Coordinates of C-alpha atoms in Angstrom, one line a residue:
Chain H
X97 CA 96.9 219.2 35.0
X98 CA 93.2 218.5 34.9
X99 CA 91.9 218.3 31.3
X100 CA 88.4 217.6 30.2
X101 CA 88.1 216.8 26.5
X102 CA 84.4 216.5 25.1
X103 CA 83.2 214.9 28.3
X104 CA 79.6 213.7 28.5
X105 CA 78.2 212.0 31.6
X106 CA 74.8 210.4 30.9
X107 CA 72.7 209.1 33.7
X108 CA 70.1 206.6 32.5
X109 CA 67.3 208.1 34.6
X110 CA 68.0 211.8 34.9
X111 CA 69.7 212.4 31.6
X112 CA 73.0 214.1 30.9
X113 CA 74.7 215.8 33.8
X114 CA 77.6 217.0 31.7
X115 CA 77.5 217.6 27.9
X116 CA 80.5 217.8 25.8
X117 CA 82.5 219.7 28.5
X118 CA 86.0 220.8 27.7
X119 CA 88.3 222.7 29.9
X120 CA 91.8 222.7 31.2
X121 CA 93.0 223.6 34.7
X122 CA 96.7 224.3 35.0
X123 CA 99.1 223.6 37.7
X124 CA 99.0 226.1 40.6
X125 CA 95.6 227.7 39.4
X126 CA 92.9 228.9 41.5
X127 CA 89.8 227.9 39.6
X128 CA 86.0 228.2 40.1
X129 CA 83.4 226.0 38.6
X130 CA 80.1 228.0 39.0
X131 CA 76.5 227.3 38.1
X132 CA 73.1 226.7 39.5
X133 CA 72.5 223.5 41.4
X134 CA 72.1 220.7 38.9
X135 CA 74.4 222.5 36.5
X136 CA 76.9 219.7 36.7
X137 CA 79.4 221.1 39.1
X138 CA 79.6 218.1 41.4
X139 CA 79.5 215.7 38.5
X140 CA 82.6 217.4 37.1
X141 CA 84.4 217.0 40.4
X142 CA 83.3 213.4 40.8
X143 CA 84.7 212.6 37.4
X144 CA 88.1 214.1 38.6
X145 CA 88.3 212.0 41.7
X146 CA 86.9 209.0 39.9
X147 CA 83.8 208.5 41.9
X148 CA 82.3 208.4 38.4
X149 CA 83.4 207.9 34.8
X150 CA 82.5 209.7 31.7
X151 CA 80.1 208.2 29.3
X152 CA 82.0 209.9 26.5
X153 CA 85.1 211.9 26.2
X154 CA 88.3 212.0 28.3
X155 CA 89.3 213.3 31.6
X156 CA 93.0 213.5 32.4
X157 CA 94.1 214.1 35.9
X158 CA 97.7 214.8 36.8
X159 CA 99.0 212.4 34.1
X160 CA 96.4 209.7 34.6
X161 CA 94.0 209.0 31.7
X162 CA 91.0 208.1 33.9
X163 CA 88.8 206.4 31.3
X164 CA 90.9 203.3 31.0
X165 CA 92.1 203.3 34.6
X166 CA 91.8 200.0 36.4
X167 CA 89.8 200.1 39.6
X168 CA 92.9 199.1 41.5
X169 CA 94.8 202.2 40.4
X170 CA 92.1 204.7 41.7
X171 CA 93.7 205.0 45.1
X172 CA 97.0 206.0 43.6
X173 CA 95.2 208.9 41.9
X174 CA 93.2 209.9 45.0
X175 CA 96.4 210.1 47.1
X176 CA 97.4 213.0 44.9
X177 CA 94.1 214.9 45.4
X178 CA 92.7 216.6 48.4
X179 CA 89.0 216.6 48.5
X180 CA 86.8 218.8 50.7
X181 CA 83.0 218.6 50.9
X182 CA 80.0 220.8 51.9
X183 CA 79.2 218.4 54.7
X184 CA 82.9 218.0 55.8
X185 CA 82.8 214.2 55.8
X186 CA 84.7 213.8 59.1
X187 CA 84.6 210.7 61.2
X188 CA 82.6 211.5 64.2
X189 CA 84.3 209.2 66.6
X190 CA 87.9 210.5 66.0
X191 CA 89.5 213.7 67.1
X192 CA 90.6 216.3 64.7
X193 CA 94.1 215.0 64.9
X194 CA 93.0 211.4 64.3
X195 CA 90.9 212.4 61.3
X196 CA 93.9 214.0 59.7
X197 CA 96.2 211.2 60.7
X198 CA 93.6 208.6 59.2
X199 CA 94.5 209.6 55.7
X200 CA 98.2 209.0 56.4
X201 CA 97.6 205.8 58.1
X202 CA 95.4 204.3 55.3
X203 CA 97.9 205.3 52.7
X204 CA 100.7 203.6 54.6
X205 CA 102.8 206.5 55.7
X206 CA 105.6 205.7 58.2
X207 CA 104.3 206.1 61.7
X208 CA 107.0 208.3 62.9
X209 CA 106.3 210.8 60.3
X210 CA 102.5 211.1 60.9
X211 CA 102.5 213.1 64.1
X212 CA 104.7 215.9 62.9
X213 CA 102.8 216.1 59.5
X214 CA 99.4 216.2 61.0
X215 CA 100.5 219.1 63.5
X216 CA 102.0 221.0 60.6
X217 CA 98.7 221.0 58.6
X218 CA 96.6 221.6 61.7
X219 CA 98.8 224.6 62.3
X220 CA 98.5 225.7 58.7
X221 CA 94.5 225.7 59.1
X222 CA 94.8 227.4 62.4
X223 CA 93.5 224.5 64.6
X224 CA 96.8 223.4 66.4
X225 CA 95.0 224.2 69.6
X226 CA 92.1 221.9 69.1
X227 CA 93.8 218.9 67.8
X228 CA 92.3 216.8 70.5
X229 CA 88.7 217.8 70.0
X230 CA 85.9 215.7 68.4
X231 CA 84.1 217.1 65.5
X232 CA 80.9 217.7 67.6
X233 CA 82.9 219.9 69.8
X234 CA 83.9 222.2 66.9
X235 CA 82.0 224.8 64.9
X236 CA 81.1 224.2 61.4
X237 CA 84.0 226.4 60.2
X238 CA 86.4 224.6 62.4
X239 CA 85.2 221.2 61.1
X240 CA 85.7 222.4 57.6
X241 CA 89.3 223.4 58.6
X242 CA 89.8 219.9 59.9
X243 CA 88.5 218.6 56.5
X244 CA 90.9 220.9 54.6
X245 CA 93.7 219.8 56.8
X246 CA 93.0 216.3 56.0
X247 CA 92.9 217.1 52.4
X248 CA 96.3 218.8 52.6
X249 CA 98.3 216.4 54.6
X250 CA 99.2 214.2 51.6
X251 CA 100.6 217.3 49.8
X252 CA 98.0 217.1 47.0
X253 CA 98.6 218.6 43.4
X254 CA 95.1 220.0 43.6
X255 CA 92.6 220.7 46.3
X256 CA 89.0 219.9 45.0
X257 CA 86.3 221.6 47.1
X258 CA 82.7 221.0 46.4
X259 CA 80.6 223.9 47.8
X260 CA 82.9 224.0 50.8
X261 CA 81.2 227.0 52.5
X262 CA 77.6 225.8 51.7
X263 CA 76.9 224.9 55.2
X264 CA 78.7 227.8 56.8
X265 CA 77.7 231.4 58.0
X266 CA 79.3 234.4 56.4
X267 CA 82.0 234.9 58.8
X268 CA 83.3 231.2 58.7
X269 CA 82.7 231.4 54.8
X270 CA 85.2 234.3 54.6
X271 CA 87.7 232.4 56.8
X272 CA 87.5 229.3 54.8
X273 CA 87.8 231.2 51.4
X274 CA 90.8 233.0 52.7
X275 CA 92.4 229.8 53.8
X276 CA 91.8 228.2 50.4
X277 CA 93.5 231.3 48.8
X278 CA 96.4 231.0 51.1
X279 CA 96.8 227.3 50.3
X280 CA 96.8 228.3 46.6
X281 CA 99.4 231.1 47.2
X282 CA 101.7 228.3 48.6
X283 CA 101.6 226.5 45.3
X284 CA 98.6 224.1 45.4
X285 CA 96.1 224.3 42.8
X286 CA 92.5 224.8 44.1
X287 CA 89.4 223.9 42.1
X288 CA 86.3 225.1 43.9
X289 CA 82.7 224.3 42.9
X290 CA 80.4 227.0 44.2
X291 CA 77.3 229.0 43.4
X292 CA 78.3 231.9 45.6
X293 CA 79.0 234.7 42.9
X294 CA 80.1 237.3 45.5
X295 CA 83.0 234.9 46.3
X296 CA 83.8 234.5 42.5
X297 CA 83.7 238.2 42.0
X298 CA 86.1 238.9 44.9
X299 CA 88.8 237.0 43.1
X300 CA 88.9 238.4 39.6
X301 CA 92.3 236.7 38.8
X302 CA 90.9 233.3 39.2
X303 CA 90.1 230.9 36.4
X304 CA 86.3 230.8 36.0
X305 CA 84.4 228.1 34.4
X306 CA 80.6 228.4 34.3
X307 CA 78.4 225.5 33.7
X308 CA 74.6 225.6 32.6
X309 CA 72.6 222.4 32.2
X310 CA 75.8 220.4 32.0
X311 CA 77.4 222.6 29.3
X312 CA 80.4 225.0 29.6
X313 CA 78.9 228.4 28.8
X314 CA 81.8 230.4 29.9
X315 CA 85.5 229.7 30.4
X316 CA 87.7 232.7 31.3
X317 CA 90.9 230.9 30.2
X318 CA 89.3 228.9 27.4
X319 CA 90.0 229.4 23.6
X320 CA 87.6 231.6 21.8
X321 CA 84.5 229.4 20.9
X322 CA 86.0 227.0 18.4
X323 CA 82.8 225.3 17.5
X324 CA 81.7 227.5 14.7
X325 CA 85.0 227.1 12.8
X326 CA 84.4 228.6 9.4
X327 CA 86.9 228.0 6.6
Chain N
X79 CA 99.2 194.7 60.0
X80 CA 99.7 196.5 63.2
X81 CA 97.2 199.1 61.9
X82 CA 94.7 196.6 60.8
X83 CA 94.6 195.0 64.4
X84 CA 94.4 198.4 65.9
X85 CA 91.4 199.3 63.6
X86 CA 89.8 196.0 64.4
X87 CA 90.2 196.5 68.2
X88 CA 88.8 200.0 67.6
X89 CA 85.8 198.7 65.9
X90 CA 85.1 196.4 69.0
X91 CA 85.8 199.2 71.4
X92 CA 83.6 201.7 69.6
X93 CA 80.5 199.5 69.2
X94 CA 80.9 197.1 72.2
X95 CA 77.2 196.5 72.3
X96 CA 76.7 195.6 68.6
X97 CA 79.9 193.4 68.8
X98 CA 78.6 191.5 71.8
X99 CA 75.3 191.3 70.1
X100 CA 76.7 189.8 67.0
X101 CA 78.9 187.4 68.7
X102 CA 75.9 186.3 70.7
X103 CA 73.8 186.0 67.5
X104 CA 76.6 184.1 65.8
X105 CA 77.0 181.9 69.0
X106 CA 73.2 181.0 69.2
X107 CA 72.9 180.2 65.5
X108 CA 76.0 178.0 65.8
X109 CA 74.5 176.4 69.0
X110 CA 71.5 175.3 67.1
X111 CA 73.8 173.8 64.6
X112 CA 75.8 172.3 67.5
X113 CA 72.8 170.7 69.1
X114 CA 72.0 169.1 65.8
X115 CA 75.7 168.0 65.7
X116 CA 75.3 166.4 69.1
X117 CA 72.3 164.4 68.0
X118 CA 73.9 163.4 64.9
X119 CA 77.1 162.3 66.7
X120 CA 75.1 160.2 69.2
X121 CA 73.0 158.6 66.5
X122 CA 76.1 157.8 64.5
X123 CA 77.8 156.3 67.6
X124 CA 74.7 154.2 68.4
X125 CA 74.5 152.9 64.9
X126 CA 78.3 152.3 65.0
X127 CA 78.0 150.3 68.2
X128 CA 75.1 148.1 66.8
X129 CA 77.1 147.7 63.6
X130 CA 80.1 146.4 65.7
X131 CA 78.1 143.3 66.1
X132 CA 78.1 142.6 62.4
X133 CA 79.9 139.3 62.0
X134 CA 80.3 136.9 59.3
X135 CA 80.4 133.3 60.6
X136 CA 81.8 130.5 58.3
X137 CA 81.2 127.1 59.6
X138 CA 83.9 124.7 58.8
X139 CA 83.7 121.1 57.6
X140 CA 84.6 118.5 60.2
X141 CA 88.1 117.0 59.8
X142 CA 89.7 120.0 58.0
X143 CA 93.4 119.8 58.8
X144 CA 94.5 122.5 61.2
X145 CA 97.3 123.6 58.9
X146 CA 94.9 124.3 56.2
X147 CA 92.8 126.4 58.5
X148 CA 95.8 128.2 59.8
X149 CA 96.9 129.1 56.2
X150 CA 93.3 130.1 55.3
X151 CA 92.8 132.1 58.5
X152 CA 95.9 134.2 57.5
X153 CA 94.5 134.5 53.8
X154 CA 91.1 135.8 55.3
X155 CA 92.7 138.2 57.7
X156 CA 94.5 139.6 54.7
X157 CA 91.1 140.6 53.0
X158 CA 90.9 144.5 53.0
X159 CA 87.4 144.5 54.7
X160 CA 88.5 142.2 57.5
X161 CA 89.5 143.5 60.9
X162 CA 90.0 140.1 62.5
X163 CA 89.3 136.4 62.3
X164 CA 88.5 134.1 65.2
X165 CA 88.9 130.4 65.0
X166 CA 86.3 128.9 67.1
X167 CA 87.0 125.2 67.6
X168 CA 84.2 122.7 68.1
X169 CA 84.9 122.5 71.8
X170 CA 84.9 126.2 72.1
X171 CA 81.7 126.4 70.3
X172 CA 80.1 124.0 72.7
X173 CA 81.6 125.8 75.8
X174 CA 80.2 129.0 74.4
X175 CA 76.8 127.6 73.8
X176 CA 76.7 126.2 77.4
X177 CA 77.5 129.5 78.7
X178 CA 75.2 131.7 76.5
X179 CA 72.2 129.4 76.1
X180 CA 71.5 128.6 79.6
X181 CA 68.0 127.5 79.0
X182 CA 69.3 124.6 77.0
X183 CA 72.0 123.8 79.5
X184 CA 70.6 120.3 80.3
X185 CA 70.6 119.3 76.6
X186 CA 74.2 120.3 76.3
X187 CA 75.2 118.6 79.5
X188 CA 74.0 115.3 78.3
X189 CA 75.6 115.3 74.9
X190 CA 78.0 112.4 74.0
X191 CA 79.2 113.9 70.8
X192 CA 79.6 117.6 70.1
X193 CA 77.1 118.5 67.5
X194 CA 78.4 122.0 66.9
X195 CA 80.7 122.7 64.1
X196 CA 83.9 124.8 64.3
X197 CA 83.9 128.2 62.7
X198 CA 85.7 131.3 61.6
X199 CA 84.1 134.3 63.2
X200 CA 85.0 137.2 60.9
X201 CA 84.8 140.8 62.1
X202 CA 84.8 143.6 59.6
X203 CA 86.4 147.0 59.6
X204 CA 84.0 149.9 60.3
X205 CA 83.6 151.3 56.8
X206 CA 82.8 147.8 55.5
X207 CA 79.9 146.9 57.8
X208 CA 77.2 147.2 55.3
X209 CA 75.1 144.7 53.4
X210 CA 77.0 144.8 50.1
X211 CA 80.5 144.3 51.8
X212 CA 79.2 141.8 54.2
X213 CA 77.7 139.8 51.3
X214 CA 80.8 140.0 49.3
X215 CA 83.0 138.6 52.2
X216 CA 80.5 135.9 52.7
X217 CA 80.7 134.9 49.1
X218 CA 84.5 134.8 49.2
X219 CA 84.3 132.7 52.5
X220 CA 81.9 130.3 50.8
X221 CA 84.4 129.6 48.1
X222 CA 86.8 127.9 50.4
X223 CA 86.5 124.2 50.0
X224 CA 86.5 123.5 53.8
X225 CA 83.6 125.9 54.5
X226 CA 80.3 124.3 55.0
X227 CA 78.0 127.3 55.4
X228 CA 78.2 131.0 55.9
X229 CA 75.8 133.0 58.1
X230 CA 75.7 136.7 58.6
X231 CA 72.1 137.7 59.4
X232 CA 71.3 139.3 56.0
X233 CA 68.0 140.8 57.1
X234 CA 69.5 142.4 60.1
X235 CA 72.5 144.0 58.1
X236 CA 70.1 145.2 55.5
X237 CA 67.9 146.9 58.1
X238 CA 71.0 148.4 59.6
X239 CA 71.9 149.7 56.2
X240 CA 68.5 151.3 55.7
X241 CA 68.6 152.9 59.1
X242 CA 72.0 154.3 58.3
X243 CA 70.8 155.7 55.0
X244 CA 67.8 157.3 56.6
X245 CA 69.9 158.8 59.4
X246 CA 72.5 160.1 56.7
X247 CA 69.7 161.6 54.5
X248 CA 67.8 163.3 57.3
X249 CA 71.0 164.3 58.9
X250 CA 72.4 166.0 55.8
X251 CA 69.1 167.8 55.0
X252 CA 68.7 169.1 58.4
X253 CA 72.2 169.9 58.9
X254 CA 72.3 171.8 55.6
X255 CA 69.3 173.7 56.6
X256 CA 70.7 174.6 60.0
X257 CA 74.0 175.6 58.4
X258 CA 72.3 177.7 55.9
X259 CA 70.4 179.5 58.7
X260 CA 73.6 180.0 60.6
X261 CA 75.3 181.4 57.4
X262 CA 72.5 183.8 56.7
X263 CA 72.3 185.1 60.3
X264 CA 76.1 185.4 60.4
X265 CA 76.2 187.3 57.0
X266 CA 73.4 189.6 58.1
X267 CA 75.1 190.4 61.4
X268 CA 78.3 191.2 59.7
X269 CA 76.5 193.2 57.0
X270 CA 75.1 195.4 60.0
X271 CA 78.7 196.0 61.0
X272 CA 79.6 197.0 57.5
X273 CA 76.7 199.3 57.1
X274 CA 77.3 200.9 60.4
X275 CA 80.7 201.9 59.1
X276 CA 79.7 202.7 55.4
X277 CA 80.5 206.4 56.0
X278 CA 83.9 205.5 57.2
X279 CA 84.4 203.2 54.3
X280 CA 83.4 206.0 51.9
X281 CA 86.0 208.4 53.5
X282 CA 88.7 205.8 53.5
X283 CA 88.1 205.4 49.8
X284 CA 88.1 209.1 49.2
X285 CA 91.5 209.6 50.9
X286 CA 93.0 206.8 48.7
X287 CA 92.8 203.7 50.8
X288 CA 93.0 200.5 48.7
X289 CA 90.1 198.1 48.8
X290 CA 92.4 195.5 50.5
X291 CA 93.3 197.9 53.2
X292 CA 89.6 198.7 53.8
X293 CA 88.7 195.0 53.7
X294 CA 91.3 193.7 56.1
X295 CA 90.0 194.9 59.4
X296 CA 86.5 193.6 58.5
X297 CA 87.9 190.2 57.7
X298 CA 89.9 190.1 61.0
X299 CA 86.7 191.4 62.8
X300 CA 84.6 188.6 61.1
X301 CA 87.0 185.9 61.9
X302 CA 87.3 187.0 65.5
X303 CA 83.6 187.3 65.9
X304 CA 83.1 183.9 64.3
X305 CA 85.7 182.2 66.6
X306 CA 84.2 183.9 69.8
X307 CA 80.7 182.9 68.5
X308 CA 81.9 179.4 68.0
X309 CA 83.2 179.4 71.6
X310 CA 79.9 180.6 72.9
X311 CA 78.1 177.8 71.0
X312 CA 80.5 175.2 72.2
X313 CA 80.0 176.4 75.8
X314 CA 76.2 176.4 75.3
X315 CA 76.3 173.0 73.7
X316 CA 78.4 171.6 76.7
X317 CA 75.8 173.0 79.0
X318 CA 72.9 171.5 77.1
X319 CA 74.6 168.2 76.9
X320 CA 75.5 168.2 80.6
X321 CA 71.8 168.8 81.4
X322 CA 70.5 166.1 79.1
X323 CA 73.1 163.8 80.3
X324 CA 72.1 164.3 83.9
X325 CA 68.3 164.4 83.5
X326 CA 67.5 162.2 80.5
X327 CA 70.1 159.8 79.1
X328 CA 73.8 159.2 78.8
X329 CA 75.1 160.4 75.6
X330 CA 78.5 161.3 74.3
X331 CA 79.9 164.8 73.6
X332 CA 82.1 166.0 70.8
X333 CA 85.6 164.7 70.7
X334 CA 88.1 167.7 71.3
X335 CA 88.9 167.4 67.5
X336 CA 85.2 167.8 66.5
X337 CA 84.8 170.7 69.0
X338 CA 87.9 172.4 67.6
X339 CA 86.6 171.9 64.0
X340 CA 83.3 173.5 65.1
X341 CA 84.9 176.6 66.5
X342 CA 87.2 177.0 63.6
X343 CA 84.2 176.4 61.3
X344 CA 82.6 179.3 63.1
X345 CA 85.6 181.5 62.5
X346 CA 85.6 180.6 58.8
X347 CA 81.9 181.3 58.5
X348 CA 82.6 184.8 60.1
X349 CA 85.5 185.3 57.6
X350 CA 83.3 184.2 54.6
X351 CA 80.4 186.4 55.8
X352 CA 82.6 189.4 56.2
X353 CA 84.3 188.9 52.8
X354 CA 81.0 188.5 51.2
X355 CA 79.4 191.6 52.8
X356 CA 82.4 193.9 52.4
X357 CA 83.0 192.9 48.9
X358 CA 79.4 193.5 48.0
X359 CA 79.5 196.8 49.8
X360 CA 82.7 197.9 48.1
X361 CA 81.3 197.0 44.7
X362 CA 78.0 198.8 45.3
X363 CA 79.5 202.2 46.3

């Protein structure tokens, strides 16, 4: 469903953030991308949601070949993804409910369906009782739940989470991680970038991709290193 | 569309101060342009009223048959430059001279024969009241066999031309400078509104909003701000005009059509400023 083939992303000033990276994330998987900061985790995610394009190689996302995609088609791809960030990216002057509804409004959903869909995902993330509160009135964990609800409301094929627990304390972190696992259990693929190895170890069944200096150094589902092919 | 209007209204509600500030800023920058416009309108009207006196007088040879004159008058009236032709008979010329030139009244009183010739007094349509057209009409009038002499105050018409040229050039330069200032100020003001909401724009994009969708509320906002700014400018101009009119000199104000054009131009400037700033912002992120 997400396939990187020989992907390199060069930045003119800082050099390559990703070097010849190849991996494949399948439907319904729970996958981790790990590595130190600067290893290329965020770049990999940015290439998936087309905030960036590869210098070389190909990224395929849910049937879209992103390299040749016209800018006008990007919104169509993004509507099939749910994206969650370390800093939540909520609109401060809208309530939890309005933040979630915003996604549906900007994508032109029918107005009568918006209310019920928003309440359904807010219930799913455990925030039905705080729908009318503003982000500043919510704890960090709760804000991230709103962000996850917003990411889920469009029924995405994959939830992309870039260090989603990076700003949270341990308890909130556990809650968010559990929520992501529940979401995955109900069928949505989850791709999470993190440097929290405890979290990675706690889910041994997950697909694990490790980046180092922009290169894939480990892929639990990958083919055996194919580079030194000898006749 | 409903959502676009709702988002626009929300933008005004959430940042009332910034909105009021930008409308005021737009209003004042258009007001400066409006003041200039008032000066231009009045200068133009003054020149126009002077130009109304541009007249070509063709003196007629004595004894020309009246039928010939009637035919010729119709011909001259058919010139594209000509507004109307007045046939002043010798008797009328004398009566006019007696009335207008009171200092020579005695001389005119004692006359036994009327020395004054009859004439065609030819008035031109407004766009043709310049030296070139006047000379051209004079030349054609001169060609009639019964025309003795043609007078039109060449010096005076040429001076009027020069005055008009100077007013036009200065007006265009100053007007363009003021318009440019207004455009820059309006663009900056709207850019502030865009930057203030850059985070929102980024989030809208991430959740899959199309650029058109993101752009629309800003365009409506720019249009509304421009129109309101235009109204503010119109109000300020009217106030300034009333003051000047009362204290200094009688002058004329914009016609309703000119005022409407000004307000609409404000709206269009706001729209263009928005389109530019949002477009630039969307390309840069």
